[in-house]
Amino acid sequence: MKKYVNIFCIIITLLMVHTACAYNTRPPRLTVVLIIDQFAYHYINKLYPQLKHGLRYLLDNGVVYTNACMPHAQPSTATGHAGLNTGTCAQDHGFVTNAWYEKGKKVACDSDDSGNALVFADEGMHDFGKSAHRLMVDGLSDQCALQSQPFSDFAVYSISGKSRSAIATASKLGKALWFDCKTGMFTSSQAYFDELPEWLQQFNREHDIHKKQSFTWKPMYPQSPYAYNFFNIHNYEYTRLPSMINETLPIYDETCKHKYHYFERSPCANQLLLDCAQACIKKHVSRKHRDRLLLWVCLSPLDKIGHKYGPQSMEAIDMVYHLDKQIRRFMKKTLRVIGKHEVIFALTADHGVMPIPDLLHAEGLTQARRIDRVQLVNNINQKIKGKYDFDNAILGFKGQELVLNNDVVGELDIQKRMTLLYDIKWHAMQEEGIRNAWLFDELIHLPTQPHTIEDHLKKQLFRGRSGSVILKTEPYAMITHWKEGTEHKTPYSYDTHIPLIIFHPGKFERKYVRQRVVALQLANTLAEILNVPKPSASMYEILPDLFDPEYK
């Protein structure tokens, strides 16, 4: 009898070990999600042969989803970051774009005027607040933070060059940190801390960028005959700034509203973000205890340089080369802190970017064009005035949407209001470069097929925040007030096709998955790996080809 009991115990033990491995009940203690703002997948196709370090390492050793998309037809920073955290589209999480109109006033997605979320300044507080109170659902960050135990903390941090990126990924229960363009140091708000943590204050003291008056952006591969051998790489006719490469630039510029605008658009800013992330890791995880950390590192300089110079520019391409090396150094340092089997890395982006349309037009792609945003609104307002005899029926334009001026048309009855909206829609569709337009209620009730542009447009609608008339441009047509540079708010693949890589040494590695996936699946996938509940509003499946099919 004792023999059979021993055999039974062995079988039970083997089953428990097998189940633990299958479901990963010993999840990694450190999860690092690198979000490279505006990192379109076409960078990888173009630059892969020249990549040598961190990006190349992840592409060669991770699980790489080559057909990942961001399911938004007006992709933006806040919308994409919130989606990656919550596993939902803007129709649920509410961050329809970086800013929208509420009661006739434009508000930033992360602004908070309650008085309970004032932002920390160098000394004292700024006179404005920031928080995630406009984020309408919970995210992976909230679910991880809720798993903290008395003797095993689960810390959640998001570090970014932009407040909206940090806040969208930290949610309400994580801790958001961002580079303060007014002081040149990392900060947060009272929504997250009673006072800035000591480790961050020490980091700010030790990495005071004011110690240097200037910096020089040196190219990563100055002697390479191939690294910069691309068409239009030295175009500055259609950029918003002159070249930054090999130029000595001031750390801060007192004459400019954004004093650190040169620094924030340089590889130095990426390094500062990664150094801050490294300090956070050293503070919150160790080989000596079982505390856990989810860390979002939102690398925004590529976006800031991309808008000014475009993705074909020397500045954007060299930024990627610098990031390639910086990410490898960061990964090596991280693995030394806690060990490779305790860390999972993910890398993705919030959206892509359109090439500069003027360059495409000059090359013969004649549908590529700029549609002047101010002129578009003024033209429609003038035509509406001629029929209805009131000024400025359209209050403004955001994303790809026209916002109605309710102070002007609010007294109209339903029938007249609908007639007005249809007139605005008709006039918008007469503009060259605009392919289609819908009223909000028209589009939200439109039957759509998954993975279509119309479906992605619909998933970005949120009543009270979205505009009254939603526009769809032709490919490579861009509605903007800028005369130079580029944007990323169209529904086409150059704006929505992004990288997605997961790497966990010994578990998730060395595989290319060509199946179409949605980047928002990352949230539920990480929840599965970390053994925490998924974000409550997310309905997405976990990413394919990660787990043994028997145990999905």
Steps between C-alpha positions, in 0.01 A plus 500: 500500500784740588649435154179614328478810720855597402423451130184709535697781672760496221228524232329790681834680537581456129156628403540804723842579353365456143202722572720765661723508193201508264326785673815676615402523867850631575477810281796731445545759773595778260300593190638776279282636220690727262265721297682694230275790406440521121709188428332383180571146379643638176808611698579134565460398134727786398770491768523134604830433314662791686368415847767338719399526865178500709238526228686242296536274804126511569413446133731197483421350841146598592152398388448752221150580372563633150137592429395687814271798464362773721121486441447876496421700188627822660805367686654729759727482804236499774267266311773246427657498846161469671410214267819307573432526874123436505479256210208703365432757229408862562128418489562343843803669654393849389836646390373576149808713430750715689239775558134558424220748561279492808225763528664706231844498666801303382637273774809278511436133565711506818406843638342517846366826644367344820783638713587147618748423223738797489831430327823518700733782396868551582389670819134483599227420251400604150164674465352217291410140566531167317343161563325205335152604617377517136611139436172311514611138562768318698820375343768238546676746730202513735463121506869453582496764773202324660709182539734656756525300822627597847839334445515512120437832331393524135615847395386656173679795341485675166783731394469725197604820332129591479252518786217354291704188415595436862149564630326289234717198588522549877120542528374593845682246720843501336752781541551738208828688454583733213760749385389850597560734206481796741773387745708246306448230765270203552180574683154366583184627667314473828272250332790254537719621788478717809856598411745380238670177614850541636656277235360729227615814678846349524489408130405857410793631703749258348374548143452874500512588130569864586857406589569506126411809302493322163531166324598377154302237313763274346382247240514139614693372196693795353734278294239257363433520123165320544335620821372825348484406134128571458299717264391840640699450822653847470178684409446815703269681260189359667620472862402731784857544628849505346732203549592399855770250402857606585364823643582635847163578654395662830361278775236762564382802306354785703352660186273202431177398676633143526843580637640150454368441148843414352586262783158328490552419132845348540643154578610653833135512608453129428808424708366707789169311488676164500729610784197601705340164424819329617490692828139392548592136441785510752267650758212255461642158407789297633630146522456531878120535517186395313360843413372545144502789257310585182689779327383688192779694329343739250772629270362816341795675323449314168148642482621850581768483231275320252237774493765759419712309250296201377592128514731516196726758664856466623378602847232229525718223359797585720267518801405136435867402474574665835195331655622166369822533703338665802241222536769229497694674778177541697414131463844387611489720811148379580598133478791560737261637762264202519604223258370407156233251609330762718452757221262523207543771238236626261556759230235675294376844391191715542468583128700542181564804284425629150787597270508871422226535235682776308791264433264226383322746272832612352586137429179458299248378760265780405221415747739583786412846629453730796149616580524824693301448819422865563400560141280189499306619807475856371375388158223289650406770752468755220274274295284422804477870583368573153208264556430524876622854574712426805876502550734216591266201502814286534686570823818311418670197354664213692636171380307467176173641634304824475367625833167689499474836677208437735497862617403597145274213393381375840159667466414318176234232517590143412390519139689823424805373685505181294459698178793717605718197575423340165591827329833509687565140402419571134728804485783307666477225239543756223852580624774340293672222696199406716358164394202466735324652801248382757293657774580362846171311536514389138839337547442355846199303370665401172538119462873438451729204443797440732837641391344753263567873505136574581512258792816665633338844464198381694713352778650843564166673561403606852185703550566845642866493395494417130408757238169530317634421151773239448718522189693239306781631282651347189825307554792737559265797539553678830280759674736727692575862587872440443661599171790259554569171677250219541224345716353157588120525523384305196360145477762361264773244564787750522323641809361176647754221425736482798759263649402258776762280666496291818822353638541283809831310494441127496121529459384741232767536234613456139177490310343710226120506498346631178137467609318833522471613861385810684758671720236539772520123555823570685318603820314171542807303393714659769219447752509129413879483534500696826211298643285806571141575390472655157373858465128475564371657176736324260345236275812408301653154487860457612766514230536178299796259491634581845366211707472130432165468313387235752511756777360814332 
